[in-house]
Amino acid sequence: MASLLVLVVTFGFAQTSEHTKPVNLTIDDVVAVVGEDVILKSDVEKEAGGILLDNPDAEETAVQCQVLDQVILNRVLKTHALRDSLFIAPDQIEYQLNTRIQYFVNQVPSVSDFEEYYGKTINQMKASLRPLVLDYLLAESKKEEVTASVRVTPAEVKRFFYRVPIDQLPYYNAEVELAQIVMYPKPDEEARSKVVNQLDSIKQRIEAGEKFTDLAIKYSQDESNAAQGGDLSFFRKGQMVPEFEDVAFKLTPGEVSRIVETEFGFHLIQAIERRDEALHARHILIRPEVADTQYDAVEEEMQSIYRKINSDSLIFEYAVDLYSEDDNTKALGGLLFNQQTGTSYYEIDQLIDYDPQMYLAIDDLEKDEISEPHLFEDRYGRSGYRILYIQNQRDAHQMNLEDDFETIKERALEFKKQQTLYGWLDEATKDIFIAIDENYRACPNTPLWLRKKEG
């Protein structure tokens, strides 16, 4: 603490340990101290600002209090994790670092743009973030240890629900849970050969000196990155389909691959850079044209499957296993997940904008009914036929125990874990110095951090 105390103007701090006295800190940007950790006003305001962007109606002071409370809690948890010598595996740290950096890299056209914007290389960013990630993982590890044994009984779930005033219970719009069977028409050999010849010609042009990026912009049919010269950013094994990865990860920087076939079409891949276990690459994707006769054949087969399911001679889940060609949903009995919410439910009103084809297909259906086969385009731009099954259906309603027991149970469990955590803090904060700037002492949880402890 000595080095901290010599720096600037004075403002009073309260304290929690009987072994310490109120101190005068001389940094006007410090809002709290937890043990040896300093919490800066700028960091609290930056985090609060991000929350306020997503919640413009929230009250700024309340959000800053919530941020400060969470930071103090994490510092206390981290302190005890270190005291207990909790171990964080290096691969956990690396995974968190790579995931966070990749998220930000994906917001800009390329890695070079990311590095230019932040003024640091990827490795420099990882080095600066590593201590923060380690602190976060230590805090989470200790939190999990403290709350690991917490459970809730059905009676506790009911008591939790009935404590919420009726006018504060959330209202849910009408929702559906969907499963699907998908089949894609296949190109014939003539169409496949045409694409292979086209990509072979493109590769020869690259070898003759033309830029891969220029040709990707002109020819690639991957709309998500063609405009960026086919740039795929950094990716690790497991993020691309196996056929693509098997070739891509064997390339040296600058090398262009042979023609690679995947379920999405035919590719040329160029490696750009390797960092640790990640590869930065670009590609050109061209899909063979599919003849109308192939579409007709798939539609006829799907109509046959539809009739069998409707006549109860074929169970939907068996049909998924036998016929569906969508690997993302096949292992789950065809169950679809809503990418926007991370759940398996879709709000009916949202479907109108999110996927109009899906909405029209199920508009008149009830639970346990299936749609007729219909043409659709998936998120990768592939056209195919699908049958949709209404696996579950919830009418618009206010939260209640009958319809929403699992959701209420999750919330009751989180509430009980929070109570357990704050109960643990009674002992956990006894011998940790905690000081908070007087401007933040009106925050709701400040008394928890600043109350006197008896030895």
Coordinates of C-alpha atoms in Angstrom, one line a residue:
M1 CA 0.0 0.0 0.0
A2 CA 2.9 2.4 0.7
S3 CA 3.5 3.1 -3.0
L4 CA -0.1 3.9 -3.5
L5 CA -0.4 6.3 -0.6
V6 CA 2.2 8.8 -1.9
L7 CA 0.5 9.7 -5.2
V8 CA -2.2 12.5 -4.9
V9 CA -5.1 14.3 -3.3
T10 CA -6.8 12.9 -0.3
F11 CA -10.2 11.3 0.1
G12 CA -11.5 9.2 2.9
F13 CA -11.9 5.5 2.7
A14 CA -13.7 3.2 5.1
Q15 CA -12.2 -0.1 6.2
T16 CA -13.3 -3.6 7.1
S17 CA -10.5 -5.1 9.1
E18 CA -10.0 -4.5 12.8
H19 CA -6.2 -4.6 12.0
T20 CA -6.4 -1.5 9.8
K21 CA -7.3 2.1 10.2
P22 CA -9.0 4.6 7.8
V23 CA -6.5 5.7 5.3
N24 CA -6.2 8.7 2.9
L25 CA -5.6 7.6 -0.6
T26 CA -4.1 10.1 -3.0
I27 CA -5.3 8.9 -6.4
D28 CA -8.5 10.7 -7.4
D29 CA -9.3 7.9 -9.9
V30 CA -9.4 5.1 -7.4
V31 CA -12.9 4.1 -6.2
A32 CA -12.0 1.1 -4.1
V33 CA -9.2 -1.1 -2.7
V34 CA -9.6 -4.8 -2.0
G35 CA -6.5 -6.3 -0.3
E36 CA -3.7 -5.4 -2.7
D37 CA -6.0 -4.8 -5.7
V38 CA -6.9 -1.2 -6.7
I39 CA -10.2 -0.6 -8.5
L40 CA -10.2 2.5 -10.8
K41 CA -13.1 4.8 -11.5
S42 CA -12.3 4.7 -15.2
D43 CA -12.7 0.9 -15.3
V44 CA -16.0 1.0 -13.4
E45 CA -17.4 3.7 -15.7
K46 CA -16.2 1.9 -18.9
E47 CA -17.9 -1.3 -17.8
A48 CA -21.0 0.5 -16.8
G49 CA -21.0 2.4 -20.1
G50 CA -21.1 -0.8 -22.0
I51 CA -24.1 -2.0 -20.0
L52 CA -25.9 1.3 -20.5
L53 CA -25.5 1.0 -24.3
D54 CA -27.5 -2.2 -24.2
N55 CA -29.9 -0.9 -21.5
P56 CA -30.4 2.8 -22.3
D57 CA -33.3 3.1 -19.8
A58 CA -31.2 1.9 -16.8
E59 CA -30.1 4.5 -14.2
E60 CA -26.4 5.3 -14.5
T61 CA -25.6 5.4 -10.8
A62 CA -27.4 2.1 -10.1
V63 CA -25.4 0.4 -12.9
Q64 CA -22.1 1.7 -11.6
C65 CA -23.0 0.4 -8.2
Q66 CA -23.8 -3.0 -9.6
V67 CA -20.5 -3.0 -11.5
L68 CA -18.4 -2.0 -8.5
D69 CA -20.2 -4.6 -6.3
Q70 CA -19.4 -7.3 -8.8
V71 CA -15.7 -6.2 -9.1
I72 CA -15.3 -6.2 -5.3
L73 CA -16.9 -9.7 -5.0
N74 CA -14.6 -11.0 -7.7
R75 CA -11.5 -9.6 -5.9
V76 CA -12.6 -11.3 -2.7
L77 CA -13.2 -14.6 -4.5
K78 CA -9.8 -14.3 -6.2
T79 CA -8.0 -13.6 -3.0
H80 CA -9.4 -16.7 -1.4
A81 CA -8.7 -18.8 -4.5
L82 CA -5.1 -17.8 -4.3
R83 CA -5.0 -18.5 -0.5
D84 CA -6.4 -21.9 -1.2
S85 CA -4.0 -22.5 -4.0
L86 CA -6.8 -23.3 -6.5
F87 CA -5.3 -24.5 -9.8
I88 CA -6.2 -23.0 -13.2
A89 CA -5.0 -25.2 -16.0
P90 CA -3.0 -23.4 -18.7
D91 CA -5.3 -24.6 -21.4
Q92 CA -8.3 -23.0 -19.6
I93 CA -6.5 -19.7 -19.7
E94 CA -5.6 -20.1 -23.4
Y95 CA -9.1 -21.1 -24.3
Q96 CA -10.5 -18.0 -22.6
L97 CA -7.9 -15.7 -24.2
N98 CA -8.4 -17.1 -27.7
T99 CA -12.2 -17.0 -27.4
R100 CA -12.2 -13.3 -26.3
I101 CA -9.7 -12.2 -28.8
Q102 CA -11.4 -14.0 -31.6
Y103 CA -14.7 -12.3 -30.8
F104 CA -13.1 -8.9 -31.2
V105 CA -11.2 -10.0 -34.3
N106 CA -14.5 -11.0 -35.9
Q107 CA -15.8 -7.5 -35.5
V108 CA -13.3 -6.1 -38.1
P109 CA -12.4 -7.2 -41.6
S110 CA -9.0 -8.8 -40.8
V111 CA -6.4 -9.5 -38.1
S112 CA -4.2 -6.6 -39.4
D113 CA -7.2 -4.2 -39.0
F114 CA -7.6 -5.4 -35.4
E115 CA -3.9 -5.0 -34.6
E116 CA -3.9 -1.5 -36.2
Y117 CA -7.0 -0.4 -34.3
Y118 CA -5.6 -1.6 -30.9
G119 CA -2.0 -0.8 -31.6
K120 CA -0.9 -4.2 -30.5
T121 CA -0.3 -7.6 -32.0
I122 CA -2.4 -10.6 -31.1
N123 CA 0.4 -11.9 -28.9
Q124 CA 0.7 -8.5 -27.2
M125 CA -3.0 -8.4 -26.6
K126 CA -2.9 -11.9 -25.1
A127 CA -0.1 -10.9 -22.8
S128 CA -2.0 -7.8 -21.5
L129 CA -5.3 -9.8 -21.1
R130 CA -3.7 -12.8 -19.5
P131 CA -3.6 -11.5 -15.8
L132 CA -7.3 -10.3 -16.2
V133 CA -8.4 -13.7 -17.5
L134 CA -6.5 -15.5 -14.8
D135 CA -8.2 -13.3 -12.1
Y136 CA -11.6 -14.1 -13.7
L137 CA -11.0 -17.8 -13.7
L138 CA -9.8 -17.8 -10.2
A139 CA -12.8 -16.0 -9.0
E140 CA -15.2 -18.3 -10.9
S141 CA -13.4 -21.4 -9.6
K142 CA -13.8 -20.2 -6.0
K143 CA -17.4 -19.2 -6.6
E144 CA -18.2 -22.7 -8.0
E145 CA -16.5 -24.3 -5.0
V146 CA -18.6 -22.2 -2.5
T147 CA -21.9 -22.9 -4.3
A148 CA -21.3 -26.5 -5.6
S149 CA -23.5 -28.2 -3.1
V150 CA -26.5 -25.8 -3.4
R151 CA -29.7 -27.4 -4.5
V152 CA -33.4 -26.3 -4.5
T153 CA -36.4 -28.4 -3.7
P154 CA -39.8 -28.1 -5.4
A155 CA -41.1 -26.4 -2.3
E156 CA -38.3 -23.8 -2.4
V157 CA -39.1 -23.2 -6.1
K158 CA -42.8 -22.5 -5.2
R159 CA -41.8 -20.2 -2.3
F160 CA -39.5 -18.3 -4.6
F161 CA -42.2 -17.9 -7.2
Y162 CA -44.9 -16.7 -4.8
R163 CA -42.6 -14.1 -3.3
V164 CA -42.6 -12.2 -6.6
P165 CA -45.5 -9.7 -6.9
I166 CA -47.9 -10.6 -9.6
D167 CA -47.4 -7.4 -11.5
Q168 CA -43.6 -8.1 -11.7
L169 CA -44.0 -11.6 -13.3
P170 CA -42.7 -11.6 -16.9
Y171 CA -45.0 -12.0 -19.8
Y172 CA -44.1 -14.5 -22.5
N173 CA -45.2 -14.2 -26.1
A174 CA -46.4 -17.3 -28.0
E175 CA -43.5 -19.6 -28.7
V176 CA -42.8 -22.9 -30.5
E177 CA -40.2 -25.5 -30.3
L178 CA -39.3 -27.0 -33.7
A179 CA -37.6 -30.0 -35.2
Q180 CA -36.8 -30.6 -38.8
I181 CA -35.9 -33.1 -41.5
V182 CA -33.7 -31.6 -44.2
M183 CA -32.6 -33.0 -47.6
Y184 CA -30.5 -31.2 -50.2
P185 CA -30.6 -31.8 -54.0
K186 CA -27.2 -33.0 -55.3
P187 CA -25.4 -31.7 -58.4
D188 CA -24.7 -34.2 -61.1
E189 CA -21.2 -35.1 -62.3
E190 CA -21.3 -32.7 -65.2
A191 CA -22.0 -29.7 -62.8
R192 CA -19.3 -30.9 -60.4
S193 CA -16.7 -31.2 -63.2
K194 CA -17.5 -27.7 -64.4
V195 CA -16.8 -26.2 -61.0
V196 CA -13.6 -28.3 -60.6
N197 CA -12.4 -27.0 -64.0
Q198 CA -13.2 -23.4 -63.1
L199 CA -11.3 -23.6 -59.8
D200 CA -8.4 -25.3 -61.5
S201 CA -8.3 -22.3 -63.9
I202 CA -8.4 -19.9 -61.0
K203 CA -5.6 -21.6 -59.2
Q204 CA -3.4 -21.4 -62.4
R205 CA -4.1 -17.6 -62.5
I206 CA -3.0 -17.3 -58.9
E207 CA 0.2 -19.3 -59.6
A208 CA 0.7 -16.9 -62.6
G209 CA 0.7 -13.9 -60.3
E210 CA -2.9 -12.8 -59.8
K211 CA -4.0 -12.0 -56.3
F212 CA -6.0 -14.6 -54.4
T213 CA -8.0 -11.8 -52.8
D214 CA -9.0 -10.2 -56.1
L215 CA -10.2 -13.6 -57.5
A216 CA -12.1 -14.4 -54.3
I217 CA -14.0 -11.0 -54.5
K218 CA -14.9 -11.8 -58.2
Y219 CA -15.7 -15.5 -58.0
S220 CA -16.3 -16.8 -54.4
Q221 CA -19.9 -17.6 -53.5
D222 CA -19.4 -17.4 -49.8
E223 CA -21.3 -14.2 -49.2
S224 CA -20.1 -13.9 -45.6
N225 CA -16.5 -13.1 -46.6
A226 CA -16.2 -12.8 -50.4
A227 CA -16.1 -9.0 -50.2
Q228 CA -13.1 -9.3 -47.8
G229 CA -11.2 -11.4 -50.3
G230 CA -12.4 -14.7 -48.8
D231 CA -10.8 -13.8 -45.4
L232 CA -11.9 -16.4 -42.7
S233 CA -9.9 -14.8 -39.9
F234 CA -8.2 -17.1 -37.3
F235 CA -9.8 -20.4 -36.6
R236 CA -8.8 -23.5 -34.6
K237 CA -9.4 -27.2 -35.2
G238 CA -13.0 -28.1 -34.7
Q239 CA -14.4 -24.8 -36.0
M240 CA -14.6 -25.9 -39.7
V241 CA -15.8 -29.1 -41.4
P242 CA -13.2 -31.9 -41.2
E243 CA -12.5 -32.0 -45.0
F244 CA -11.7 -28.3 -45.0
E245 CA -9.5 -28.5 -41.9
D246 CA -7.6 -31.6 -43.0
V247 CA -6.2 -29.6 -45.9
A248 CA -6.0 -26.1 -44.5
F249 CA -3.9 -27.0 -41.4
K250 CA -1.3 -28.7 -43.6
L251 CA -0.6 -25.5 -45.7
T252 CA 2.3 -23.3 -45.1
P253 CA 1.7 -19.5 -45.1
G254 CA 1.1 -18.3 -48.6
E255 CA 0.5 -21.8 -50.0
V256 CA -2.7 -22.4 -52.0
S257 CA -4.4 -25.8 -51.6
R258 CA -5.6 -28.4 -54.0
I259 CA -9.4 -28.2 -54.8
V260 CA -11.3 -29.4 -51.7
E261 CA -14.8 -30.7 -51.7
T262 CA -17.1 -30.2 -48.7
E263 CA -20.8 -30.3 -48.1
F264 CA -20.9 -26.5 -49.0
G265 CA -19.2 -26.9 -52.4
F266 CA -15.7 -26.8 -53.8
H267 CA -12.9 -24.6 -52.3
L268 CA -9.5 -23.2 -52.9
I269 CA -7.8 -22.4 -49.6
Q270 CA -4.8 -20.1 -49.0
A271 CA -3.0 -20.1 -45.6
I272 CA -2.0 -16.6 -44.4
E273 CA -0.5 -17.0 -40.9
R274 CA -0.2 -19.5 -38.0
R275 CA -0.3 -18.5 -34.4
D276 CA -0.1 -21.2 -31.8
E277 CA -2.8 -23.7 -32.8
A278 CA -4.8 -21.2 -34.8
L279 CA -4.7 -20.7 -38.5
H280 CA -5.6 -17.5 -40.4
A281 CA -6.7 -18.4 -43.9
R282 CA -8.9 -17.3 -46.9
H283 CA -10.8 -19.3 -49.4
I284 CA -12.8 -19.2 -52.7
L285 CA -16.0 -21.2 -52.6
I286 CA -17.9 -22.2 -55.7
R287 CA -21.1 -24.3 -55.6
P288 CA -22.1 -26.6 -58.5
E289 CA -25.4 -25.8 -60.1
V290 CA -28.2 -28.3 -59.3
A291 CA -30.5 -29.3 -62.1
D292 CA -34.3 -28.9 -61.7
T293 CA -34.7 -32.7 -62.0
Q294 CA -32.7 -33.1 -58.8
Y295 CA -34.9 -30.7 -56.9
D296 CA -38.0 -32.6 -58.2
A297 CA -36.5 -35.9 -57.1
V298 CA -35.8 -34.6 -53.5
E299 CA -39.3 -33.0 -53.3
E300 CA -40.9 -36.3 -54.3
E301 CA -38.9 -38.3 -51.7
M302 CA -39.8 -35.7 -49.0
Q303 CA -43.5 -36.0 -49.9
S304 CA -43.2 -39.8 -49.4
I305 CA -41.6 -39.2 -46.0
Y306 CA -44.4 -36.7 -45.1
R307 CA -47.1 -39.2 -46.0
K308 CA -45.5 -41.9 -43.9
I309 CA -45.2 -39.7 -40.9
N310 CA -48.8 -38.5 -41.2
S311 CA -50.1 -42.0 -41.5
D312 CA -48.2 -43.1 -38.4
S313 CA -46.2 -45.6 -40.4
L314 CA -43.0 -43.7 -39.6
I315 CA -42.0 -41.9 -36.4
F316 CA -40.7 -38.4 -36.9
E317 CA -37.5 -39.1 -34.8
Y318 CA -36.7 -42.2 -36.8
A319 CA -37.2 -40.3 -40.1
V320 CA -34.7 -37.7 -38.9
D321 CA -32.2 -40.4 -38.2
L322 CA -32.8 -42.1 -41.5
Y323 CA -33.1 -39.2 -43.9
S324 CA -32.1 -35.8 -42.5
E325 CA -28.9 -34.3 -44.0
D326 CA -28.5 -31.5 -41.5
D327 CA -25.7 -32.6 -39.2
N328 CA -26.3 -29.7 -36.7
T329 CA -29.7 -31.0 -35.8
K330 CA -29.7 -34.7 -36.7
A331 CA -28.1 -35.9 -33.4
L332 CA -30.8 -34.1 -31.4
G333 CA -33.7 -35.6 -33.2
G334 CA -33.9 -32.7 -35.6
L335 CA -34.3 -30.1 -32.7
L336 CA -33.6 -26.5 -33.8
F337 CA -31.9 -24.0 -31.6
N338 CA -32.7 -20.3 -31.7
Q339 CA -29.3 -18.6 -32.4
Q340 CA -30.6 -15.3 -31.1
T341 CA -31.7 -16.5 -27.6
G342 CA -29.6 -19.7 -27.2
T343 CA -32.8 -21.7 -26.4
S344 CA -34.9 -24.2 -28.4
Y345 CA -37.9 -21.8 -28.5
Y346 CA -38.8 -19.3 -31.2
E347 CA -41.3 -16.5 -30.5
I348 CA -44.0 -16.6 -33.2
D349 CA -43.8 -12.8 -33.8
Q350 CA -40.0 -12.9 -34.2
L351 CA -40.3 -15.7 -36.8
I352 CA -42.0 -13.3 -39.2
D353 CA -38.8 -11.3 -39.5
Y354 CA -36.2 -14.0 -38.6
D355 CA -37.4 -16.7 -41.0
P356 CA -40.6 -15.9 -43.0
Q357 CA -40.4 -19.3 -44.8
M358 CA -40.5 -21.1 -41.5
Y359 CA -43.3 -18.9 -40.2
L360 CA -45.5 -19.6 -43.3
A361 CA -44.8 -23.3 -43.0
I362 CA -46.0 -23.6 -39.4
D363 CA -48.6 -20.8 -39.3
D364 CA -51.7 -23.2 -39.2
L365 CA -50.1 -26.1 -37.3
E366 CA -50.7 -27.3 -33.8
K367 CA -48.5 -29.3 -31.4
D368 CA -47.3 -32.7 -32.8
E369 CA -48.2 -31.7 -36.4
I370 CA -45.8 -31.5 -39.3
S371 CA -45.5 -29.1 -42.2
E372 CA -45.6 -30.2 -45.8
P373 CA -42.2 -30.3 -47.5
H374 CA -41.1 -26.8 -48.6
L375 CA -38.2 -25.3 -50.3
F376 CA -35.9 -23.2 -48.1
E377 CA -32.4 -21.7 -48.0
D378 CA -30.1 -22.4 -45.0
R379 CA -27.8 -19.9 -43.4
Y380 CA -25.0 -21.0 -45.7
G381 CA -26.9 -20.2 -48.8
R382 CA -27.7 -23.8 -49.7
S383 CA -31.2 -24.6 -51.1
G384 CA -33.0 -27.7 -49.9
Y385 CA -36.3 -29.1 -48.7
R386 CA -37.4 -29.5 -45.1
I387 CA -40.3 -30.8 -43.0
L388 CA -40.9 -29.0 -39.7
Y389 CA -42.4 -30.6 -36.6
I390 CA -44.1 -28.7 -33.8
Q391 CA -42.5 -30.4 -30.9
N392 CA -43.9 -28.0 -28.3
Q393 CA -46.1 -25.0 -28.2
R394 CA -46.7 -22.3 -25.6
D395 CA -49.4 -19.7 -25.8
A396 CA -48.8 -16.2 -24.8
H397 CA -49.0 -16.1 -21.0
Q398 CA -47.7 -14.6 -17.8
M399 CA -45.1 -16.7 -16.0
N400 CA -46.7 -19.5 -13.9
L401 CA -45.5 -22.7 -12.2
E402 CA -47.3 -25.0 -14.6
D403 CA -45.8 -23.7 -17.8
D404 CA -42.5 -22.3 -16.6
F405 CA -41.4 -24.5 -13.7
E406 CA -37.9 -25.2 -15.1
T407 CA -37.2 -21.5 -15.7
I408 CA -38.4 -20.6 -12.2
K409 CA -36.3 -23.4 -10.8
E410 CA -33.2 -22.0 -12.5
R411 CA -33.8 -18.6 -11.1
A412 CA -34.5 -19.9 -7.6
L413 CA -31.3 -21.9 -7.7
E414 CA -29.3 -18.8 -8.8
F415 CA -30.9 -16.8 -6.0
K416 CA -30.1 -19.4 -3.4
K417 CA -26.5 -19.6 -4.7
Q418 CA -26.2 -15.8 -4.3
Q419 CA -27.5 -16.0 -0.8
T420 CA -25.0 -18.8 0.0
L421 CA -22.2 -16.7 -1.5
Y422 CA -23.0 -13.6 0.5
G423 CA -23.4 -15.7 3.6
W424 CA -19.9 -17.1 3.0
L425 CA -18.6 -13.5 2.7
D426 CA -19.3 -12.9 6.4
E427 CA -16.2 -15.0 7.2
A428 CA -14.4 -14.4 3.9
T429 CA -14.1 -10.6 4.3
K430 CA -13.0 -10.6 8.0
D431 CA -9.3 -10.4 7.2
I432 CA -9.4 -8.7 3.8
F433 CA -8.9 -4.9 3.7
I434 CA -11.7 -3.3 1.8
A435 CA -12.0 0.5 1.3
I436 CA -14.5 2.4 -0.8
D437 CA -14.5 6.0 -2.0
E438 CA -17.1 8.1 -0.1
N439 CA -18.9 8.9 -3.3
Y440 CA -19.8 5.3 -3.7
R441 CA -20.9 4.6 -0.1
A442 CA -24.6 5.1 -1.0
C443 CA -24.5 1.9 -3.1
P444 CA -26.9 -0.8 -1.7
N445 CA -24.2 -3.3 -0.9
T446 CA -21.6 -1.0 0.5
P447 CA -22.6 -1.8 4.1
L448 CA -21.8 -5.5 3.4
W449 CA -18.2 -4.6 2.5
L450 CA -17.7 -1.9 5.1
R451 CA -19.3 -3.3 8.3
K452 CA -16.9 -4.0 11.2
K453 CA -15.8 -7.5 11.7
E454 CA -15.2 -9.1 15.1
G455 CA -12.3 -11.5 15.4

